[in-house]
Short mmCIF file of C-alpha atoms in Angstrom, two decimals:
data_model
loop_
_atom_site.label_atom_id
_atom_site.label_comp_id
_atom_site.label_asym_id
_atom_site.label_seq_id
_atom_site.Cartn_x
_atom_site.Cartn_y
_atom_site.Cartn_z
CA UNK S 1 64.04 -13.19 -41.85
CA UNK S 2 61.30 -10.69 -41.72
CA UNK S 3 60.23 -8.49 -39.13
CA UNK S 4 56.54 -8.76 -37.95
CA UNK S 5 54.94 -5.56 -37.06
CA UNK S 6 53.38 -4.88 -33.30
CA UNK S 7 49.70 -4.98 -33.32
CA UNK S 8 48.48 -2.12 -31.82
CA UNK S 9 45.97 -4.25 -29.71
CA UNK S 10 47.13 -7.07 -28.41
CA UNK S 11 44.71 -9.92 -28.33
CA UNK S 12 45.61 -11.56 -25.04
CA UNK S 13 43.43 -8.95 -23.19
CA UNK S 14 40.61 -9.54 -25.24
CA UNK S 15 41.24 -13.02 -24.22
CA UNK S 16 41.28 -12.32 -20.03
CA UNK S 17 38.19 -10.05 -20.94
CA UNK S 18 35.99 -13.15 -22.02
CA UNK S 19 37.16 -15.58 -19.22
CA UNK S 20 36.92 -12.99 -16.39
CA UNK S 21 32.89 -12.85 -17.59
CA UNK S 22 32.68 -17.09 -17.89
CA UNK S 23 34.04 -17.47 -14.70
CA UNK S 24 31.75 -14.54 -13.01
CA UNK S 25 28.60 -15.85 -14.66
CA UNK S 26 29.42 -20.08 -13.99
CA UNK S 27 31.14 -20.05 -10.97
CA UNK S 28 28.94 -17.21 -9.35
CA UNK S 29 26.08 -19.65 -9.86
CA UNK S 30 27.45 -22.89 -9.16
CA UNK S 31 29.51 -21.57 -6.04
CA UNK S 32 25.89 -20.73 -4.51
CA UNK S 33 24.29 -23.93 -4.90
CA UNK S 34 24.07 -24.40 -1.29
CA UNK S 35 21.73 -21.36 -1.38
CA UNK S 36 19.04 -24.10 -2.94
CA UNK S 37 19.42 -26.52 -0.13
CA UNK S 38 16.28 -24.91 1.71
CA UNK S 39 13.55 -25.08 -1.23
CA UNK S 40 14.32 -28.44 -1.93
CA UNK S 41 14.21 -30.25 1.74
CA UNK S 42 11.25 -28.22 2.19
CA UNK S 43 9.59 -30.03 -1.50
CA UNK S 44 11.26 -33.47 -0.97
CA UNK S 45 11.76 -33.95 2.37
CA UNK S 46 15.68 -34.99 0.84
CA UNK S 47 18.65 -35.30 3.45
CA UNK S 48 21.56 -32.47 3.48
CA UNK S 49 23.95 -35.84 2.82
CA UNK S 50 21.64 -36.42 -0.20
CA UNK S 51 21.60 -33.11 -1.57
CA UNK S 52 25.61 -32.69 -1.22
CA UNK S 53 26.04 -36.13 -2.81
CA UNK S 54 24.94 -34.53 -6.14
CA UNK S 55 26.96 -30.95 -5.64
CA UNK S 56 29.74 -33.74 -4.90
CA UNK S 57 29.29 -36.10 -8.36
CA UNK S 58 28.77 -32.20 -9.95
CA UNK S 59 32.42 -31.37 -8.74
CA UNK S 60 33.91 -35.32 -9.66
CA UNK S 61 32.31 -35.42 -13.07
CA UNK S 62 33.82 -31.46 -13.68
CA UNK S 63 36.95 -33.19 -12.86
CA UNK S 64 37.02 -35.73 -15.11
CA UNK S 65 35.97 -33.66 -17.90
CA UNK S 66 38.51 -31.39 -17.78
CA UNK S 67 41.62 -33.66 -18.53
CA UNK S 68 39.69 -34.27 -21.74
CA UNK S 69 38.74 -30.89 -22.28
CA UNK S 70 41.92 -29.52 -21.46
CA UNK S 71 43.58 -32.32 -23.80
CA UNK S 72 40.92 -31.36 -26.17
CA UNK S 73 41.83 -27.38 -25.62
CA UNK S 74 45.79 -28.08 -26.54
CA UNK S 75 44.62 -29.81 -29.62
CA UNK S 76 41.67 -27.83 -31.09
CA UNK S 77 41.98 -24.47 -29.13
CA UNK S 78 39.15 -23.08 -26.61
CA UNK S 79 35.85 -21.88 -28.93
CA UNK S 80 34.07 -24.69 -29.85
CA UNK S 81 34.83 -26.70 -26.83
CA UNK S 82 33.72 -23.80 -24.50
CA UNK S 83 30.76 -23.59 -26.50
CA UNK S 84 29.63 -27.18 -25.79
CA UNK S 85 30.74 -26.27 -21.87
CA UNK S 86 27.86 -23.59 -21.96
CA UNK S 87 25.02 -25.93 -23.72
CA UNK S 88 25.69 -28.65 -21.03
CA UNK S 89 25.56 -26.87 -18.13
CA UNK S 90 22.87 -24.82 -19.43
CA UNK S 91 20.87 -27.71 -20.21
CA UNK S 92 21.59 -29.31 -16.72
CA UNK S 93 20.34 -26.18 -15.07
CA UNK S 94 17.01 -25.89 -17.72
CA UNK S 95 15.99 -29.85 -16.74
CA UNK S 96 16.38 -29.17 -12.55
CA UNK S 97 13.81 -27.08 -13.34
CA UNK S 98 11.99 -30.17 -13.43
CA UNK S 99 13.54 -32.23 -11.12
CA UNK S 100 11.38 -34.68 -8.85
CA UNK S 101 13.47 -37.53 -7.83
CA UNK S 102 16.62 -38.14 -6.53
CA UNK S 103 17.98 -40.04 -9.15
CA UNK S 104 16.95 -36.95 -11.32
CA UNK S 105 18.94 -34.44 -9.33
CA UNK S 106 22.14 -36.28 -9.89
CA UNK S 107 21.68 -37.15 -13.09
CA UNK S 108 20.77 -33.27 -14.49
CA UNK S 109 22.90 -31.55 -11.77
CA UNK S 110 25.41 -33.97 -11.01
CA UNK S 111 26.54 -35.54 -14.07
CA UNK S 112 24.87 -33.07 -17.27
CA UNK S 113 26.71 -29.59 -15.39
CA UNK S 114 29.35 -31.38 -14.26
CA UNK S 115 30.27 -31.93 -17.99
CA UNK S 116 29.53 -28.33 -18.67
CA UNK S 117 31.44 -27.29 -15.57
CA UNK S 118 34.48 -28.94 -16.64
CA UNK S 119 35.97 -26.89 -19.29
CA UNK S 120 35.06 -23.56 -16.90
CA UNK S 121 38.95 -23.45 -15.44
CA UNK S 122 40.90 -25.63 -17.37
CA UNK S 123 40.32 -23.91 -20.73
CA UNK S 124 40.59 -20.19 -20.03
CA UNK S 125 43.19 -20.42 -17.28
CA UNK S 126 45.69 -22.67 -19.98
CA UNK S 127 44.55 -20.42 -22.81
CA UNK S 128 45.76 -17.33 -20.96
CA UNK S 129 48.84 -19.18 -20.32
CA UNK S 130 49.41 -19.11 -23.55
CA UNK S 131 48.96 -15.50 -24.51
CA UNK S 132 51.39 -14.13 -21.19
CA UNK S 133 54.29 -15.13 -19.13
CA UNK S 134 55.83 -12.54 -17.47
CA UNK S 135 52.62 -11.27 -15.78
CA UNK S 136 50.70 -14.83 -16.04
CA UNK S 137 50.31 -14.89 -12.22
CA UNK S 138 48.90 -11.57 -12.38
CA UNK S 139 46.54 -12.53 -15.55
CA UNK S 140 45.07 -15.55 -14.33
CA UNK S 141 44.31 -13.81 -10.89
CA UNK S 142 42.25 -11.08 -12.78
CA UNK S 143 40.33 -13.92 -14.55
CA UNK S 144 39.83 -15.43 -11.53
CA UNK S 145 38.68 -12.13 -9.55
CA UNK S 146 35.34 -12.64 -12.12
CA UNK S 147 34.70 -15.99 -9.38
CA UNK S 148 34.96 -13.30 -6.90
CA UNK S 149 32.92 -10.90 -8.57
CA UNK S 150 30.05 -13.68 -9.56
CA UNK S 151 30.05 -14.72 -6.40
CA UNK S 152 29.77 -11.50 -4.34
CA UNK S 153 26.64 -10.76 -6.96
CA UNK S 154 24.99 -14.23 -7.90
CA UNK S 155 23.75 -14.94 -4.24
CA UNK S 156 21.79 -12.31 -4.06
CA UNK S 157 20.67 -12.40 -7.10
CA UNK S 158 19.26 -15.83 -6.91
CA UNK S 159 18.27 -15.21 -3.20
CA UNK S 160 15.65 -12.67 -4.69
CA UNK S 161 14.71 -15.33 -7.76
CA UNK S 162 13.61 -17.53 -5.25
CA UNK S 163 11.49 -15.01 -3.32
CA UNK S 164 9.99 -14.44 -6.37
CA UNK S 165 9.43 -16.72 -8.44
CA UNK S 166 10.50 -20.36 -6.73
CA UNK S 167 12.93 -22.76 -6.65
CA UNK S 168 11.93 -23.86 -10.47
CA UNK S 169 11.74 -20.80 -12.03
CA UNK S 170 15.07 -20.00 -10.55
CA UNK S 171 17.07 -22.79 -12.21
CA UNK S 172 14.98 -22.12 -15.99
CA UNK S 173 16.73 -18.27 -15.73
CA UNK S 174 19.75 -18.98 -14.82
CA UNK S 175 20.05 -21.65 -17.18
CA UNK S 176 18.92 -19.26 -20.05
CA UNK S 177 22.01 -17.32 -18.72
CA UNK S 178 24.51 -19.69 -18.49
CA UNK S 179 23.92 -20.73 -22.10
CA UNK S 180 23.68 -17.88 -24.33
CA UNK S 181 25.99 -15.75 -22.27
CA UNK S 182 28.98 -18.59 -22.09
CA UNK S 183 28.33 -20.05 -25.83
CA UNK S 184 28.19 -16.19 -27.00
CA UNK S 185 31.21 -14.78 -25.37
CA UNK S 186 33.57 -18.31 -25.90
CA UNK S 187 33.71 -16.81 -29.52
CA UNK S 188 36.19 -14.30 -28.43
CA UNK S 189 38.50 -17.15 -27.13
CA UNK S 190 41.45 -18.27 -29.09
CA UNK S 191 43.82 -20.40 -28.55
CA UNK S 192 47.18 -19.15 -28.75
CA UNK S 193 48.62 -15.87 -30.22
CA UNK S 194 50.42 -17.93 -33.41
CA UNK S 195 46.41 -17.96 -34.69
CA UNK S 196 46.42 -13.89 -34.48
CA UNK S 197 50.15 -13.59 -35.78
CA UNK S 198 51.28 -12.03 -32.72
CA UNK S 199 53.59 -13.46 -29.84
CA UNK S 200 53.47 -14.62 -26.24
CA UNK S 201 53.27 -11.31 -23.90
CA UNK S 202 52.95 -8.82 -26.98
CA UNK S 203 56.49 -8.57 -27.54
CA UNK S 204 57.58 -7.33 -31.06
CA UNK S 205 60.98 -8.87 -30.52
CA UNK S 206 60.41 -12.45 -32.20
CA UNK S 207 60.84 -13.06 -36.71
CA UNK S 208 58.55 -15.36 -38.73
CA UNK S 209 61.59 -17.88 -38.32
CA UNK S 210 60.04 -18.39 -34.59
CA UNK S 211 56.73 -17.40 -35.12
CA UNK S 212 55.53 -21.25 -34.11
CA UNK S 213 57.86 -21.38 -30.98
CA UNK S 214 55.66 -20.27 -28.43
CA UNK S 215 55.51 -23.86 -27.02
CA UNK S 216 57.47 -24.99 -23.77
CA UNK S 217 58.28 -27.43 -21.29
CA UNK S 218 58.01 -31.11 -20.76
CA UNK S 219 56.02 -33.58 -22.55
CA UNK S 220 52.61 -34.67 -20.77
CA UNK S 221 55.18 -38.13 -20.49
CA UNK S 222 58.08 -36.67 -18.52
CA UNK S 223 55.58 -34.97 -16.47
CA UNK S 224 53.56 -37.30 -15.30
CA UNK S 225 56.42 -38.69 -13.52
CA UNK S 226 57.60 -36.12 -11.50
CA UNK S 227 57.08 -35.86 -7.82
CA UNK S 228 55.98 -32.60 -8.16
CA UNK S 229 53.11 -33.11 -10.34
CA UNK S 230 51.42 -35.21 -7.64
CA UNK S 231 52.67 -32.93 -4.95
CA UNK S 232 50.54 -30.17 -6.30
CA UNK S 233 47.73 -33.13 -6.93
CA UNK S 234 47.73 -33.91 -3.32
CA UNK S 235 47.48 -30.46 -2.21
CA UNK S 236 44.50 -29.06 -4.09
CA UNK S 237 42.70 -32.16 -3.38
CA UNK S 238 43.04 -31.27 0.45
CA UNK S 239 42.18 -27.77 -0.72
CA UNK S 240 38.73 -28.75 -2.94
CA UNK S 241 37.99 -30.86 0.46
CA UNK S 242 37.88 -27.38 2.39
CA UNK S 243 36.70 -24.99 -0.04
CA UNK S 244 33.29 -26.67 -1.58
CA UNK S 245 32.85 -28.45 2.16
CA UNK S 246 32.45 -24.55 3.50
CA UNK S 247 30.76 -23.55 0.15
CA UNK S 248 27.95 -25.96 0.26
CA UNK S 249 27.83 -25.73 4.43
CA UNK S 250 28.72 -22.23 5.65
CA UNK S 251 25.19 -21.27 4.86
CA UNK S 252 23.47 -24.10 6.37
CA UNK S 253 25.19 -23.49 9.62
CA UNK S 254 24.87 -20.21 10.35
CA UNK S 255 21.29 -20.72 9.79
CA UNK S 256 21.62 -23.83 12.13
CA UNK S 257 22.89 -21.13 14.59
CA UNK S 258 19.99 -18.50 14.17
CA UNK S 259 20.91 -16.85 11.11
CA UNK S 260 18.39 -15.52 8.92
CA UNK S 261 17.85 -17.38 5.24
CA UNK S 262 18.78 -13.71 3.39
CA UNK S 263 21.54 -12.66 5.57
CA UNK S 264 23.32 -16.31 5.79
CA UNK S 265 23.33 -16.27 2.01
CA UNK S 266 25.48 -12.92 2.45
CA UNK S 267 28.17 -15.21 3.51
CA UNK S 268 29.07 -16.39 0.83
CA UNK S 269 28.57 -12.75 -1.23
CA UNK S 270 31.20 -11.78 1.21
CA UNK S 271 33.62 -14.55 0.31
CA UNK S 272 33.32 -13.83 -3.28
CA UNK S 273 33.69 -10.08 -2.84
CA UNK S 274 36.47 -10.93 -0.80
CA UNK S 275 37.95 -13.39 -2.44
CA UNK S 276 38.75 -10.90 -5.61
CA UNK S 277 41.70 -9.43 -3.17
CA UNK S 278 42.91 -12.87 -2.87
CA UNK S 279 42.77 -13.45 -6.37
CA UNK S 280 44.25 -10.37 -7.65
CA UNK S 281 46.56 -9.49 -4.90
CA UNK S 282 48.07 -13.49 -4.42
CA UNK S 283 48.23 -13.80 -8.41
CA UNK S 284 50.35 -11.01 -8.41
CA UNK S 285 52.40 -11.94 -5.91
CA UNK S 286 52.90 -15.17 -7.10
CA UNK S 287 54.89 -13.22 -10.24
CA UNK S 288 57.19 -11.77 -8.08
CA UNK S 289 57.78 -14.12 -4.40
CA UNK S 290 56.87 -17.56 -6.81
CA UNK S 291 53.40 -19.68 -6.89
CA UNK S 292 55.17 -21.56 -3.57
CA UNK S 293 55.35 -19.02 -1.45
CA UNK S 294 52.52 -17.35 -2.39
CA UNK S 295 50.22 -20.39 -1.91
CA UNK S 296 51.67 -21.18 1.71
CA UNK S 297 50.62 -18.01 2.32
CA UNK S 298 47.05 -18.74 1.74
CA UNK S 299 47.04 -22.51 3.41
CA UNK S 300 48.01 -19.50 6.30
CA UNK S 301 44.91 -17.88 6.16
CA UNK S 302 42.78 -21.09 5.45
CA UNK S 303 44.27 -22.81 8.75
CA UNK S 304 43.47 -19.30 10.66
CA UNK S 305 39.75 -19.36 9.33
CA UNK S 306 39.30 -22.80 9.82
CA UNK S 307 40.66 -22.69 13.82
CA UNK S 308 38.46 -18.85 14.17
CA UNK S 309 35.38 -21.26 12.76
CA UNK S 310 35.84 -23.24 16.34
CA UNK S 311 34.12 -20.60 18.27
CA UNK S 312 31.97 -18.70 16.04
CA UNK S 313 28.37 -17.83 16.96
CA UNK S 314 27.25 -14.68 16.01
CA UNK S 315 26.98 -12.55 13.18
CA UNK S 316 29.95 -10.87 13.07
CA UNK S 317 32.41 -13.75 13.66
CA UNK S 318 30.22 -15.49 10.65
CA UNK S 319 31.73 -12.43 8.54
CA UNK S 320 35.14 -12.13 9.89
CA UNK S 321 35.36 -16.12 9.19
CA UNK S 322 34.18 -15.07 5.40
CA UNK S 323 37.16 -12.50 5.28
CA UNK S 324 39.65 -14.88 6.32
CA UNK S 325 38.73 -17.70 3.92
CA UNK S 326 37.54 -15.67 1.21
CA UNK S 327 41.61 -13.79 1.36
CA UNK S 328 42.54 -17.57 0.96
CA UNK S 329 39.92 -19.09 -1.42
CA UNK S 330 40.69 -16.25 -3.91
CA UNK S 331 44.19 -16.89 -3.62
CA UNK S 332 43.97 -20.74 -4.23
CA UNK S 333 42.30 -20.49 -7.94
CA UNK S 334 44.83 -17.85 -9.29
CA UNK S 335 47.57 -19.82 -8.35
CA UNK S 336 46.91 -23.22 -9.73
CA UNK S 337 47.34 -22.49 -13.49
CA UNK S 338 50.24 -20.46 -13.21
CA UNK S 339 52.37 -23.04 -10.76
CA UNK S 340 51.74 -25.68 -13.35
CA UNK S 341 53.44 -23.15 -16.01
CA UNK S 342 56.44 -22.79 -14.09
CA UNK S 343 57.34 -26.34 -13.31
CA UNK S 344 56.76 -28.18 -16.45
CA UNK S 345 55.70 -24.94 -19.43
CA UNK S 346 52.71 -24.75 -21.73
CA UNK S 347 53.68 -27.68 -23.81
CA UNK S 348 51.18 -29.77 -21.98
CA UNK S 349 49.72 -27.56 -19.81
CA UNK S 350 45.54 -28.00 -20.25
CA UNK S 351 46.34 -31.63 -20.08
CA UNK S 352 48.46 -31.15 -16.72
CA UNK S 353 45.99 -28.63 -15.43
CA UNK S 354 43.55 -31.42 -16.31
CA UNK S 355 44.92 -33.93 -14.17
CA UNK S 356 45.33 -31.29 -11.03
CA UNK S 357 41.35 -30.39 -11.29
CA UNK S 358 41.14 -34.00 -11.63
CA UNK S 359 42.69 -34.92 -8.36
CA UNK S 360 41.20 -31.98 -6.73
CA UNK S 361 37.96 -32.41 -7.37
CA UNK S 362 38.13 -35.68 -5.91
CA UNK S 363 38.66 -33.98 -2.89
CA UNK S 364 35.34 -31.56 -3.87
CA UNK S 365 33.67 -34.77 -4.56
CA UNK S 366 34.39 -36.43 -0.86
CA UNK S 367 34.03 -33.30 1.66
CA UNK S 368 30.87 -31.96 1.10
CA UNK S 369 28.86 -35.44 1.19
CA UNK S 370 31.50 -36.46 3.90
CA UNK S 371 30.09 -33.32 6.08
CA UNK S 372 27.03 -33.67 5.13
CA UNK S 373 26.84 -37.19 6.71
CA UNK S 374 28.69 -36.39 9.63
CA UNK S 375 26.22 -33.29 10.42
CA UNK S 376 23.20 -36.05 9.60
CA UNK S 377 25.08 -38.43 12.64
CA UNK S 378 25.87 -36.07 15.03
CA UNK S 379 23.72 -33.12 13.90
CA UNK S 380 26.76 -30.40 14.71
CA UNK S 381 29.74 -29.76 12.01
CA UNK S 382 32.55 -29.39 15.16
CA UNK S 383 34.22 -32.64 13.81
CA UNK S 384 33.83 -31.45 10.08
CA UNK S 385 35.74 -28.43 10.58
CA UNK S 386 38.16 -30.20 13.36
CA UNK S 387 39.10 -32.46 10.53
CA UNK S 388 39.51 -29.71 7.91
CA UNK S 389 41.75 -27.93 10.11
CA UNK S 390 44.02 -30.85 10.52
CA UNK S 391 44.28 -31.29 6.54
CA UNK S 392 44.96 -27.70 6.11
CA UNK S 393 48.57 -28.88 8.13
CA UNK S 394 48.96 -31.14 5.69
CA UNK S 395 48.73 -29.15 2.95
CA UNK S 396 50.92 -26.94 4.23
CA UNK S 397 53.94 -29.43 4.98
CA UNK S 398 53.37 -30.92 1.34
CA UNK S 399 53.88 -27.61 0.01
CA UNK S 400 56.65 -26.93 2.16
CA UNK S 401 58.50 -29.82 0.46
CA UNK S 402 57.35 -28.57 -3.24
CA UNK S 403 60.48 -27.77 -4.91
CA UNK S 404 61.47 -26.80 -8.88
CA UNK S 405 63.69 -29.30 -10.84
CA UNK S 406 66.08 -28.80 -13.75
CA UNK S 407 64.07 -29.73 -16.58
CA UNK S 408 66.73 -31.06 -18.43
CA UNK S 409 67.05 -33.29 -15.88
CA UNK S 410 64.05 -34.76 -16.00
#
């Protein structure tokens, strides 16, 4: 057997380099989609129901794309496929430019970047869980602190676009940024460190003999019929409900309430700056207290923003709201990719990961159209986030009953 040398760069953190800047430059711009609400009732006269019907087929069609990308991802490895993510969503973004119907906006935004918004998780999130294991928790929290970080800059950023230059401009530059920037920097990505002959967390332990054994876990077959795999499907769908329902609505009701345009949109810059605590702190501690515990934590915070959103009125409960959920949102996203790791490996893990963002953007799908109808019947969102609360209990009894099985038992 021979030895293989240590690179003295391991590859893996080129790897969490490249997603952390996808997920800052996507997510920071899809996350603050609500921020376009405004312009276009003001041009078209749409509904809020209307509008949040095509953030909603956005989030189902992501969904769906990603148990084929992440299938696609175990097979073929992330660069091309990323690649294609960025020209789709790109090209979703460059034709709302030109949007003027309704059927329009949910064919360019809801079902063009939903396809381009569907490889944005599953395939950097499963490739890093290929490259570490030890600190995997800890990884995929860093990756996802670039959310936080696009988030806590993006609404601002397209805030002042749309001073500007309009609505229409807007969406042309930040398409041209979402394409080259995503197609450029998925070159970097690779799949798994066999392709750069080095080994799962850098070690320099391993022989050519089991060079190809970086592979573990149960089949996507085995898996799909554990308990626990639709456990954790169950309880991100309640969790998409509440996270893109206050994404696509937070702003909306502060304003409702007498916030200004510009400082409601702050909201969610404070979530996302937030939210990188969450993300990094919670993926950490999901390395050392489990994924389990860790994520009941944050249902924690989510039911104790969600009860605080009862009474707010002013300004400053607005933002103390923000700091709750955002400790909670950031927390949810890290934690995902890394609990799927744990229960059932890497074997089939984009696929499983797949399914989960599947079943959870369901949820993403229903809540924001759901809320938006409600507000459109009773013109107040007390019942929205009355419901939301009660689901967060939910969530947190399901994951209560999550527990880890023998493998070989399975």
């Amino acid at each position: 057997m021979t030895k293989i040398k240590k690179p003295s760069l391991f590859y893996g953190y080129t790897i969490i380099v490249a997603s952390f800047f996808i997920q800052a430059i996507v997510w920071g711009t899809s996350n603050s989609f609500g921020i376009f609400f405004v312009p276009l009732i003001s041009e078209f006269g749409w509904s809020r129901a209307t509008i949040s019907g095509a953030a909603s087929l956005c989030f189902l069609v992501h969904g769906l794309a990603s148990i084929l990308l992440g299938n696609l991802n175990d097979r073929f490895g992330p660069r091309l496929i990323m690649s294609a993510c960025g020209f789709f969503l790109g090209l979703g973004f460059l034709l709302m430019a030109n949007v003027n119907s309704v059927w329009q906006l949910y064919l360019f935004y809801g079902l063009i970047a939903g396809i381009g918004l569907g490889g944005i998780d599953v395939i950097p999130l499963s490739t890093v869980a290929r490259w570490f294991k030890k600190k995997r928790g800890m990884m995929s929290g860093i990756i996802k602190v670039g959310t936080g970080v696009g988030m806590f800059i993006m609404p601002f950023f397209i805030t002042w676009l749309l001073k500007s230059y309009g609505w229409r401009t807007s969406f042309a530059v930040l398409a041209v940024i979402i394409m080259v920037s995503v197609i450029f920097v998925a070159q970097f990505l690779v799949r798994d460190p066999i392709q750069k002959a080095q080994f799962i967390d850098n070690k320099n332990s391993h022989t050519t003999d089991n060079l190809n054994k970086t592979e573990e876990g149960l089949t996507f077959q085995k898996a799909l019929h554990t308990r626990q795999l639709w456990t954790i499907c169950a309880i991100y769908f309640i969790i998409l409900i509440c996270v893109y329902t206050i994404l696509i609505h937070i702003v909306q009701h502060a304003i409702d309430l007498g916030i200004p345009v510009a400082v409601a949109a702050g909201l969610l810059a404070t979530i996302g700056g937030v939210s990188i605590l969450g993300r990094f702190l919670m993926g950490g501690a999901g390395d050392r207290i489990g994924e389990k515990s860790a994520l009941f934590i944050c249902l924690l915070f989510l039911l104790t923003a969600l009860c605080w959103l009862q009474a707010v009125k002013t300004l400053w409960m607005f933002y103390l709201f923000a700091i709750l959920y955002g400790f909670a949102h950031g927390g949810f996203f890290s934690l995902a990719s890394p609990l799927i790791a744990r229960l059932f490996g890497t074997r089939s893990h984009g696929l499983l990961f797949g399914i989960v963002i599947f079943c959870s953007t369901i949820g993403g799908a229903i809540g924001p159209v759901v809320a938006g109808y409600i507000f459109d019947v009773t013109c107040s969102y007390k019942i929205v986030f009355l419901i939301l609360a009660a689901l967060c209990i939910v969530a947190l009894a399901l994951t209560a009953s999550l527990k880890s099985f023998r493998r070989g038992s399975v």
